[in-house]
CSV table of C-alpha atoms in Angstrom, one decimal:
chain,number,residue,atom,x,y,z
A,1,UNK,CA,28.4,-8.3,-1.2
A,2,UNK,CA,26.2,-11.2,-2.4
A,3,UNK,CA,22.9,-9.7,-3.5
A,4,UNK,CA,21.0,-13.0,-3.4
A,5,UNK,CA,22.2,-13.7,0.2
A,6,UNK,CA,21.1,-10.1,1.2
A,7,UNK,CA,17.7,-10.6,-0.5
A,8,UNK,CA,17.3,-13.9,1.4
A,9,UNK,CA,17.9,-12.2,4.7
A,10,UNK,CA,15.4,-9.5,3.8
A,11,UNK,CA,12.7,-12.0,2.8
A,12,UNK,CA,13.4,-14.1,5.9
A,13,UNK,CA,12.8,-11.0,8.1
A,14,UNK,CA,9.3,-10.7,6.5
A,15,UNK,CA,8.5,-14.4,6.7
A,16,UNK,CA,9.7,-15.2,10.1
A,17,UNK,CA,10.0,-12.0,12.1
A,18,UNK,CA,6.8,-10.4,10.7
A,19,UNK,CA,8.7,-7.2,9.6
A,20,UNK,CA,7.1,-5.2,6.8
A,21,UNK,CA,8.9,-5.5,3.5
A,22,UNK,CA,9.2,-1.7,3.3
A,23,UNK,CA,11.0,-1.6,6.6
A,24,UNK,CA,13.2,-4.6,5.9
A,25,UNK,CA,14.3,-3.1,2.6
A,26,UNK,CA,14.9,0.3,4.1
A,27,UNK,CA,17.3,-1.3,6.6
A,28,UNK,CA,19.3,-3.0,4.0
A,29,UNK,CA,19.3,-1.0,0.7
A,30,UNK,CA,21.5,1.7,2.3
A,31,UNK,CA,24.4,-0.8,2.3
A,32,UNK,CA,24.2,-1.0,-1.6
A,33,UNK,CA,25.9,1.7,-3.7
A,34,UNK,CA,24.9,0.6,-7.2
A,35,UNK,CA,21.4,1.7,-8.4
A,36,UNK,CA,21.2,-1.4,-10.5
A,37,UNK,CA,22.0,-3.6,-7.6
A,38,UNK,CA,19.4,-1.9,-5.5
A,39,UNK,CA,16.8,-2.5,-8.2
A,40,UNK,CA,17.8,-6.1,-8.5
A,41,UNK,CA,17.4,-6.7,-4.7
A,42,UNK,CA,14.0,-4.9,-4.7
A,43,UNK,CA,12.8,-6.9,-7.7
A,44,UNK,CA,13.8,-10.2,-6.0
A,45,UNK,CA,12.3,-9.4,-2.7
A,46,UNK,CA,9.0,-7.9,-4.0
A,47,UNK,CA,8.7,-10.8,-6.5
A,48,UNK,CA,9.2,-13.6,-3.9
A,49,UNK,CA,6.8,-12.0,-1.5
A,50,UNK,CA,4.2,-11.4,-4.2
A,51,UNK,CA,4.5,-14.9,-5.5
A,52,UNK,CA,5.1,-16.5,-2.1
A,53,UNK,CA,2.1,-18.9,-1.9
A,54,UNK,CA,2.8,-20.4,-5.3
A,55,UNK,CA,6.6,-20.6,-4.8
A,56,UNK,CA,6.0,-22.2,-1.4
A,57,UNK,CA,3.8,-24.8,-2.9
A,58,UNK,CA,6.3,-25.6,-5.6
A,59,UNK,CA,9.1,-25.8,-3.1
A,60,UNK,CA,7.0,-28.2,-1.0
A,61,UNK,CA,6.7,-30.5,-4.0
A,62,UNK,CA,10.4,-30.6,-4.4
A,63,UNK,CA,11.3,-31.5,-0.8
A,64,UNK,CA,11.0,-34.7,1.2
A,65,UNK,CA,10.9,-32.6,4.4
A,66,UNK,CA,10.7,-28.8,5.1
A,67,UNK,CA,13.8,-26.7,5.2
A,68,UNK,CA,14.1,-25.6,8.9
A,69,UNK,CA,16.7,-22.9,8.2
A,70,UNK,CA,14.9,-19.6,7.4
A,71,UNK,CA,17.7,-18.1,5.3
A,72,UNK,CA,18.2,-21.2,3.2
A,73,UNK,CA,14.4,-21.6,2.6
A,74,UNK,CA,14.3,-18.0,1.5
A,75,UNK,CA,17.3,-18.7,-0.9
A,76,UNK,CA,15.4,-21.6,-2.3
A,77,UNK,CA,12.3,-19.4,-3.0
A,78,UNK,CA,14.6,-16.8,-4.6
A,79,UNK,CA,16.1,-19.5,-6.8
A,80,UNK,CA,12.7,-20.7,-8.0
A,81,UNK,CA,11.5,-17.1,-8.5
A,82,UNK,CA,14.4,-16.4,-10.8
A,83,UNK,CA,13.8,-19.5,-12.9
A,84,UNK,CA,10.1,-18.8,-13.3
A,85,UNK,CA,9.7,-15.0,-13.4
A,86,UNK,CA,13.0,-13.2,-14.1
A,87,UNK,CA,15.1,-12.8,-17.2
A,88,UNK,CA,18.2,-14.2,-15.4
A,89,UNK,CA,19.6,-17.0,-17.5
A,90,UNK,CA,18.8,-20.4,-15.9
A,91,UNK,CA,22.4,-21.5,-15.4
A,92,UNK,CA,23.3,-18.2,-13.8
A,93,UNK,CA,20.3,-18.3,-11.5
A,94,UNK,CA,21.3,-21.8,-10.3
A,95,UNK,CA,25.0,-21.1,-9.9
A,96,UNK,CA,24.6,-17.7,-8.3
A,97,UNK,CA,21.9,-18.9,-5.9
A,98,UNK,CA,23.9,-21.9,-4.8
A,99,UNK,CA,27.0,-19.7,-4.2
A,100,UNK,CA,24.9,-17.4,-2.1
A,101,UNK,CA,24.6,-20.1,0.6
A,102,UNK,CA,26.8,-19.2,3.6
A,103,UNK,CA,30.1,-21.2,3.9
A,104,UNK,CA,29.2,-22.2,7.4
A,105,UNK,CA,26.2,-24.1,6.0
A,106,UNK,CA,28.0,-26.5,3.5
A,107,UNK,CA,24.9,-28.8,3.4
A,108,UNK,CA,22.9,-26.0,1.8
A,109,UNK,CA,24.7,-25.8,-1.6
A,110,UNK,CA,23.9,-29.3,-2.8
A,111,UNK,CA,20.3,-28.9,-1.5
A,112,UNK,CA,19.7,-25.7,-3.4
A,113,UNK,CA,21.4,-27.1,-6.5
A,114,UNK,CA,19.1,-30.2,-6.4
A,115,UNK,CA,16.0,-28.1,-5.8
A,116,UNK,CA,16.6,-25.8,-8.8
A,117,UNK,CA,17.7,-28.5,-11.2
A,118,UNK,CA,14.8,-30.7,-10.2
A,119,UNK,CA,12.4,-27.9,-10.8
A,120,UNK,CA,13.8,-27.3,-14.3
A,121,UNK,CA,13.1,-31.0,-15.1
A,122,UNK,CA,9.6,-31.1,-13.6
A,123,UNK,CA,8.5,-27.6,-14.3
A,124,UNK,CA,5.4,-28.3,-16.4
A,125,UNK,CA,4.2,-31.0,-14.0
A,126,UNK,CA,4.6,-28.9,-10.9
A,127,UNK,CA,3.0,-25.8,-12.5
A,128,UNK,CA,0.0,-27.9,-13.4
A,129,UNK,CA,-0.3,-29.0,-9.8
A,130,UNK,CA,0.0,-25.4,-8.6
A,131,UNK,CA,-2.8,-24.4,-11.0
A,132,UNK,CA,-5.1,-26.8,-9.3
A,133,UNK,CA,-4.4,-25.8,-5.7
A,134,UNK,CA,-6.6,-22.8,-4.7
A,135,UNK,CA,-3.9,-21.2,-2.5
A,136,UNK,CA,-1.1,-21.6,-4.9
A,137,UNK,CA,-3.2,-20.7,-8.0
A,138,UNK,CA,-4.5,-17.4,-6.4
A,139,UNK,CA,-1.3,-16.6,-4.4
A,140,UNK,CA,-3.4,-15.8,-1.4
A,141,UNK,CA,-3.9,-17.5,2.0
A,142,UNK,CA,-7.2,-19.4,2.3
A,143,UNK,CA,-8.7,-17.1,4.9
A,144,UNK,CA,-8.2,-14.1,2.5
A,145,UNK,CA,-9.6,-16.0,-0.4
A,146,UNK,CA,-12.7,-16.7,1.7
A,147,UNK,CA,-13.0,-13.1,3.1
A,148,UNK,CA,-12.7,-11.5,-0.3
A,149,UNK,CA,-15.2,-14.0,-1.7
A,150,UNK,CA,-17.8,-13.4,1.0
A,151,UNK,CA,-17.5,-9.6,0.5
A,152,UNK,CA,-17.4,-9.5,-3.3
A,153,UNK,CA,-18.5,-12.9,-4.7
A,154,UNK,CA,-18.9,-11.7,-8.3
A,155,UNK,CA,-15.6,-9.8,-8.3
A,156,UNK,CA,-13.5,-12.1,-6.2
A,157,UNK,CA,-11.5,-13.7,-9.0
A,158,UNK,CA,-10.7,-10.3,-10.5
A,159,UNK,CA,-9.7,-8.9,-7.1
A,160,UNK,CA,-7.3,-11.8,-6.4
A,161,UNK,CA,-5.7,-11.4,-9.8
A,162,UNK,CA,-5.3,-7.6,-9.4
A,163,UNK,CA,-3.7,-8.1,-6.0
A,164,UNK,CA,-0.9,-10.0,-7.8
A,165,UNK,CA,-0.1,-7.3,-10.3
A,166,UNK,CA,2.4,-4.6,-9.8
A,167,UNK,CA,0.7,-1.2,-9.1
A,168,UNK,CA,1.4,1.7,-11.5
A,169,UNK,CA,3.5,4.5,-10.3
A,170,UNK,CA,1.2,7.5,-10.1
A,171,UNK,CA,2.3,11.1,-9.5
A,172,UNK,CA,0.6,14.1,-8.1
A,173,UNK,CA,1.9,17.3,-9.6
A,174,UNK,CA,2.1,20.2,-7.1
A,175,UNK,CA,-0.4,22.5,-8.8
A,176,UNK,CA,0.6,25.4,-6.5
A,177,UNK,CA,4.1,25.3,-8.1
A,178,UNK,CA,3.8,24.0,-11.6
A,179,UNK,CA,1.1,23.0,-14.2
A,180,UNK,CA,0.6,19.4,-15.2
A,181,UNK,CA,1.4,20.0,-18.9
A,182,UNK,CA,4.6,21.8,-18.0
A,183,UNK,CA,5.7,19.0,-15.6
A,184,UNK,CA,4.8,16.4,-18.2
A,185,UNK,CA,7.2,18.2,-20.6
A,186,UNK,CA,9.9,17.9,-17.9
A,187,UNK,CA,9.3,14.2,-17.7
A,188,UNK,CA,9.6,13.9,-21.4
A,189,UNK,CA,12.9,15.7,-21.4
A,190,UNK,CA,14.1,13.2,-18.8
A,191,UNK,CA,12.9,10.4,-21.2
A,192,UNK,CA,10.0,9.4,-18.8
A,193,UNK,CA,6.7,8.8,-20.5
A,194,UNK,CA,3.5,9.6,-18.6
A,195,UNK,CA,-0.3,9.4,-19.2
A,196,UNK,CA,-2.8,12.1,-18.2
A,197,UNK,CA,-6.1,11.3,-16.6
A,198,UNK,CA,-9.0,13.7,-17.3
A,199,UNK,CA,-10.7,13.0,-14.0
A,200,UNK,CA,-7.7,13.9,-11.9
A,201,UNK,CA,-6.2,17.4,-12.8
A,202,UNK,CA,-3.0,16.9,-10.9
A,203,UNK,CA,-2.3,13.2,-11.7
A,204,UNK,CA,0.1,11.6,-14.1
A,205,UNK,CA,0.7,7.8,-14.5
A,206,UNK,CA,4.2,6.9,-15.4
A,207,UNK,CA,4.7,4.4,-18.2
A,208,UNK,CA,7.3,2.7,-16.1
A,209,UNK,CA,8.2,3.0,-12.4
A,210,UNK,CA,11.5,4.8,-11.5
A,211,UNK,CA,13.3,5.7,-8.3
A,212,UNK,CA,12.0,9.1,-7.0
A,213,UNK,CA,15.4,10.6,-7.4
A,214,UNK,CA,14.9,10.3,-11.2
A,215,UNK,CA,11.8,12.5,-11.1
A,216,UNK,CA,12.5,16.0,-12.3
A,217,UNK,CA,12.1,18.5,-9.4
A,218,UNK,CA,11.2,15.9,-6.8
A,219,UNK,CA,13.6,17.2,-4.1
A,220,UNK,CA,12.4,20.7,-4.9
A,221,UNK,CA,8.8,19.8,-4.2
A,222,UNK,CA,7.3,19.9,-7.8
A,223,UNK,CA,5.8,16.4,-7.5
A,224,UNK,CA,4.9,13.6,-5.2
A,225,UNK,CA,4.1,9.9,-5.6
A,226,UNK,CA,0.5,9.2,-4.7
A,227,UNK,CA,-2.1,6.7,-6.0
A,228,UNK,CA,-5.1,8.0,-7.9
A,229,UNK,CA,-7.5,6.8,-5.2
A,230,UNK,CA,-5.6,8.6,-2.4
A,231,UNK,CA,-5.7,11.8,-4.5
A,232,UNK,CA,-9.5,11.9,-4.3
A,233,UNK,CA,-9.6,12.9,-0.6
A,234,UNK,CA,-8.5,16.5,-0.9
A,235,UNK,CA,-11.1,17.2,-3.6
A,236,UNK,CA,-13.9,15.5,-1.6
A,237,UNK,CA,-13.2,17.9,1.3
A,238,UNK,CA,-14.7,20.8,-0.7
A,239,UNK,CA,-12.1,23.1,0.7
A,240,UNK,CA,-12.7,26.9,1.1
A,241,UNK,CA,-10.4,29.8,2.2
A,242,UNK,CA,-10.1,30.4,6.0
A,243,UNK,CA,-11.3,26.9,7.0
A,244,UNK,CA,-9.7,25.0,9.8
A,245,UNK,CA,-8.8,21.4,8.8
A,246,UNK,CA,-7.9,18.3,10.8
A,247,UNK,CA,-6.1,15.4,9.1
A,248,UNK,CA,-6.4,12.3,11.4
A,249,UNK,CA,-3.9,9.5,11.1
A,250,UNK,CA,-2.0,11.7,8.7
A,251,UNK,CA,1.2,9.8,8.1
A,252,UNK,CA,3.0,9.6,5.8
A,253,UNK,CA,1.7,13.1,4.8
A,254,UNK,CA,0.6,12.8,1.2
A,255,UNK,CA,-3.0,13.8,1.9
A,256,UNK,CA,-2.0,16.7,4.2
A,257,UNK,CA,0.3,18.0,1.5
A,258,UNK,CA,-2.4,17.7,-1.2
A,259,UNK,CA,-4.9,19.7,1.0
A,260,UNK,CA,-2.4,22.5,1.3
A,261,UNK,CA,-1.5,22.4,-2.4
A,262,UNK,CA,-5.2,22.7,-3.3
A,263,UNK,CA,-6.1,25.4,-0.8
A,264,UNK,CA,-3.3,27.7,0.2
A,265,UNK,CA,-5.5,30.1,2.2
A,266,UNK,CA,-6.7,27.8,5.0
A,267,UNK,CA,-6.7,29.3,8.5
A,268,UNK,CA,-4.7,26.2,9.5
A,269,UNK,CA,-4.1,22.5,9.0
A,270,UNK,CA,-3.5,20.1,12.0
A,271,UNK,CA,-2.0,16.7,11.2
A,272,UNK,CA,-2.2,14.1,13.9
A,273,UNK,CA,-0.6,10.6,14.1
A,274,UNK,CA,0.1,8.3,17.0
A,275,UNK,CA,3.5,7.1,15.6
A,276,UNK,CA,6.4,9.6,16.1
A,277,UNK,CA,8.5,8.0,13.4
A,278,UNK,CA,5.7,8.2,10.9
A,279,UNK,CA,4.9,11.8,11.9
A,280,UNK,CA,8.5,12.6,11.1
A,281,UNK,CA,7.8,11.5,7.5
A,282,UNK,CA,4.8,13.9,7.5
A,283,UNK,CA,7.2,16.7,8.5
A,284,UNK,CA,9.8,15.6,5.9
A,285,UNK,CA,7.1,15.6,3.2
A,286,UNK,CA,5.8,19.0,4.1
A,287,UNK,CA,9.3,20.4,4.2
A,288,UNK,CA,10.2,19.0,0.8
A,289,UNK,CA,7.0,20.6,-0.7
A,290,UNK,CA,7.6,23.9,1.2
A,291,UNK,CA,4.3,23.6,3.1
A,292,UNK,CA,3.4,24.2,6.7
A,293,UNK,CA,1.1,22.5,9.1
A,294,UNK,CA,0.7,21.9,12.9
A,295,UNK,CA,2.0,18.3,13.4
A,296,UNK,CA,1.0,16.6,16.6
A,297,UNK,CA,2.1,13.1,17.8
A,298,UNK,CA,-0.9,11.9,19.8
A,299,UNK,CA,-3.7,9.4,20.0
A,300,UNK,CA,-6.5,10.6,17.9
A,301,UNK,CA,-9.0,8.7,20.0
A,302,UNK,CA,-8.1,10.9,23.0
A,303,UNK,CA,-8.7,14.5,21.8
A,304,UNK,CA,-8.7,15.9,25.4
A,305,UNK,CA,-4.9,15.3,25.3
A,306,UNK,CA,-4.3,17.5,22.2
A,307,UNK,CA,-7.3,19.4,21.0
A,308,UNK,CA,-7.3,23.2,21.7
A,309,UNK,CA,-11.1,23.4,21.8
A,310,UNK,CA,-11.6,25.3,18.5
A,311,UNK,CA,-13.8,23.3,16.2
A,312,UNK,CA,-12.7,22.2,12.7
A,313,UNK,CA,-14.6,23.0,9.5
A,314,UNK,CA,-13.2,19.9,7.7
A,315,UNK,CA,-11.9,16.6,9.1
A,316,UNK,CA,-10.2,13.9,7.0
A,317,UNK,CA,-10.1,10.6,8.8
A,318,UNK,CA,-8.0,8.1,6.9
A,319,UNK,CA,-8.8,5.3,9.4
A,320,UNK,CA,-6.4,2.5,10.4
A,321,UNK,CA,-7.5,-0.5,8.4
A,322,UNK,CA,-6.7,-3.9,7.1
A,323,UNK,CA,-5.1,-2.3,4.0
A,324,UNK,CA,-6.5,-5.1,1.8
A,325,UNK,CA,-7.0,-2.6,-1.0
A,326,UNK,CA,-3.3,-1.9,-1.4
A,327,UNK,CA,-1.9,-5.5,-1.6
A,328,UNK,CA,-0.6,-5.0,-5.1
A,329,UNK,CA,1.6,-2.1,-3.6
A,330,UNK,CA,2.4,-4.0,-0.4
A,331,UNK,CA,2.3,-7.7,-1.2
A,332,UNK,CA,3.6,-8.6,2.3
A,333,UNK,CA,0.1,-7.8,3.6
A,334,UNK,CA,-1.0,-11.2,2.3
A,335,UNK,CA,1.5,-12.8,4.7
A,336,UNK,CA,1.4,-10.4,7.7
A,337,UNK,CA,-2.3,-9.7,8.0
A,338,UNK,CA,-4.3,-12.3,10.0
A,339,UNK,CA,-8.0,-13.1,10.3
A,340,UNK,CA,-8.1,-12.0,13.9
A,341,UNK,CA,-6.8,-8.5,12.9
A,342,UNK,CA,-10.1,-7.3,11.4
A,343,UNK,CA,-12.4,-7.0,14.4
A,344,UNK,CA,-9.9,-5.0,16.5
A,345,UNK,CA,-9.4,-2.6,13.6
A,346,UNK,CA,-13.1,-2.2,13.3
A,347,UNK,CA,-13.3,-1.3,17.0
A,348,UNK,CA,-10.4,1.2,16.6
A,349,UNK,CA,-12.0,2.8,13.6
A,350,UNK,CA,-15.3,3.2,15.5
A,351,UNK,CA,-13.4,4.6,18.5
A,352,UNK,CA,-11.6,7.3,16.5
A,353,UNK,CA,-14.7,8.2,14.5
A,354,UNK,CA,-16.7,8.7,17.7
A,355,UNK,CA,-13.8,10.7,19.3
A,356,UNK,CA,-13.3,13.2,16.5
A,357,UNK,CA,-16.9,13.8,15.5
A,358,UNK,CA,-17.4,16.3,18.4
A,359,UNK,CA,-14.4,18.3,17.1
A,360,UNK,CA,-16.3,19.1,13.9
A,361,UNK,CA,-18.1,22.5,13.7
A,362,UNK,CA,-21.9,22.5,12.8
A,363,UNK,CA,-22.2,22.7,9.0
A,364,UNK,CA,-18.8,21.0,8.8
A,365,UNK,CA,-17.8,18.0,6.7
A,366,UNK,CA,-16.0,14.8,7.7
A,367,UNK,CA,-14.5,12.5,5.1
A,368,UNK,CA,-14.1,8.9,6.3
A,369,UNK,CA,-11.6,6.9,4.1
A,370,UNK,CA,-9.8,3.5,4.2
A,371,UNK,CA,-7.6,1.6,1.8
A,372,UNK,CA,-9.7,-1.5,2.5
A,373,UNK,CA,-12.3,-3.4,0.4
A,374,UNK,CA,-14.0,-5.0,3.4
A,375,UNK,CA,-17.6,-3.9,4.0
A,376,UNK,CA,-17.3,-4.2,7.7
A,377,UNK,CA,-14.6,-1.5,7.7
A,378,UNK,CA,-16.4,0.7,5.3
A,379,UNK,CA,-20.1,1.0,4.5
A,380,UNK,CA,-21.2,-1.0,7.5
A,381,UNK,CA,-19.0,1.2,9.8
A,382,UNK,CA,-20.6,4.3,8.4
A,383,UNK,CA,-24.1,2.8,8.5
A,384,UNK,CA,-23.6,2.1,12.2
A,385,UNK,CA,-22.3,5.7,12.8
A,386,UNK,CA,-25.2,7.4,11.0
A,387,UNK,CA,-27.7,5.2,13.0
A,388,UNK,CA,-26.2,6.5,16.3
A,389,UNK,CA,-25.8,10.2,15.4
A,390,UNK,CA,-28.9,12.3,14.8
A,391,UNK,CA,-26.7,15.3,13.9
A,392,UNK,CA,-24.9,13.4,11.0
A,393,UNK,CA,-26.1,13.1,7.4
A,394,UNK,CA,-24.4,11.5,4.5
A,395,UNK,CA,-23.5,13.8,1.7
A,396,UNK,CA,-23.6,11.5,-1.4
A,397,UNK,CA,-20.6,11.6,-3.7
A,398,UNK,CA,-21.6,12.3,-7.3
A,399,UNK,CA,-18.7,11.1,-9.5
A,400,UNK,CA,-17.7,8.6,-12.1
A,401,UNK,CA,-15.2,6.5,-10.0
A,402,UNK,CA,-15.9,3.5,-7.9
A,403,UNK,CA,-19.3,2.2,-7.1
A,404,UNK,CA,-22.1,3.6,-5.1
A,405,UNK,CA,-22.8,1.6,-1.9
A,406,UNK,CA,-25.7,2.0,0.6
A,407,UNK,CA,-23.3,4.4,2.3
A,408,UNK,CA,-20.3,6.0,0.5
A,409,UNK,CA,-18.4,4.8,-2.5
A,410,UNK,CA,-16.2,1.8,-2.9
A,411,UNK,CA,-13.2,1.5,-5.3
A,412,UNK,CA,-12.2,-2.1,-5.9
A,413,UNK,CA,-8.5,-2.8,-6.5
A,414,UNK,CA,-7.5,-2.1,-10.1
A,415,UNK,CA,-10.6,-0.2,-11.1
A,416,UNK,CA,-9.5,2.7,-13.3
A,417,UNK,CA,-5.9,1.9,-12.4
A,418,UNK,CA,-6.6,2.7,-8.7
A,419,UNK,CA,-5.9,1.0,-5.4
A,420,UNK,CA,-8.8,-0.4,-3.4
A,421,UNK,CA,-10.3,2.5,-1.4
A,422,UNK,CA,-13.5,3.6,0.3
A,423,UNK,CA,-14.8,7.1,0.9
A,424,UNK,CA,-17.9,8.5,2.7
A,425,UNK,CA,-18.8,12.1,3.3
A,426,UNK,CA,-20.7,13.1,6.5
A,427,UNK,CA,-22.2,16.5,7.1
A,428,UNK,CA,-22.8,17.8,10.7
A,429,UNK,CA,-26.0,19.8,11.2
């Protein structure tokens, strides 16, 4: 199996078919036996997608006319990525990329060879040109540069830079099963270094990312992978024994699991998601962690189809959003998200929020969360909701993370090692 050819096909599925990088990799990595080979393919694919706008600019400078063949264009991008960003020796990068071209496309080998050798000769000149092109320099499409700039003019440069970094691998220790200090000792025994964070009692940040199979006790449910920002939701719910909790848009299940780890004596947790495949991931997560919840595949905006009429004491709504706060974790968002996506997502958020509010008991608490940094999905959404509901009052979040907004708190990508996230707490009276 040629790993570069496989990587090119994965990248092509993202660029031309609009498939998510996660899904494209899941489809293909199962065909690779070697852990090192899997890691190499992942590094290539994530790297090319993360650096796509710069690489695409460089490739354009090296061509007289665009490459129409998707697979060969992806191979050319992979070749340039190796030369610029990987420790692969230049001669090996050139020869192996050229040999990855399919035999049935004999024209591709000399083209790839010429592109890569020409880049080696003109590297400094081409990099200087890229540095002066806004899209290539920031590695973002122009609409996203403009959108982030209009939302956060003072922080825009920092946000664009953070989006291009690789996110840290953060763990959530299952405190119902093992203490953080004890688990950290298990990591050390496995030669995995980790950093504690005083604000998050169950969190550890690994010094280097590893496959989950290498984490001690992962399959036994001692630990999960979850960003620091996402770990805040369970704490914000202010959970008490015998409460009834609803987790809306629950997949892939990390927040549901954290709720159950934090409060083992709930009267029940209902997890709802519209996607059956993603709900299976919730079930798999809970099974691994030896936890139990009612899992329902249904449309959260249509509670008459699934609600039993008994009010909930706590509702967590992790609303569908643009996901612009997690680009560093999912760099394909830069390519797959479109400007026209934002307004329909706002309408969907509003629809779900309106639908689940009547399910909350008087005196109950709703947490609204997104992994977005856009004000129209976050503080403006909550402002509109509060203006239209006399029985809703914001319960301000007193903490040392993120920044206070007119409504809720916003975490900007990279702040305190966290993903971009938004939280607001609403009381019903």
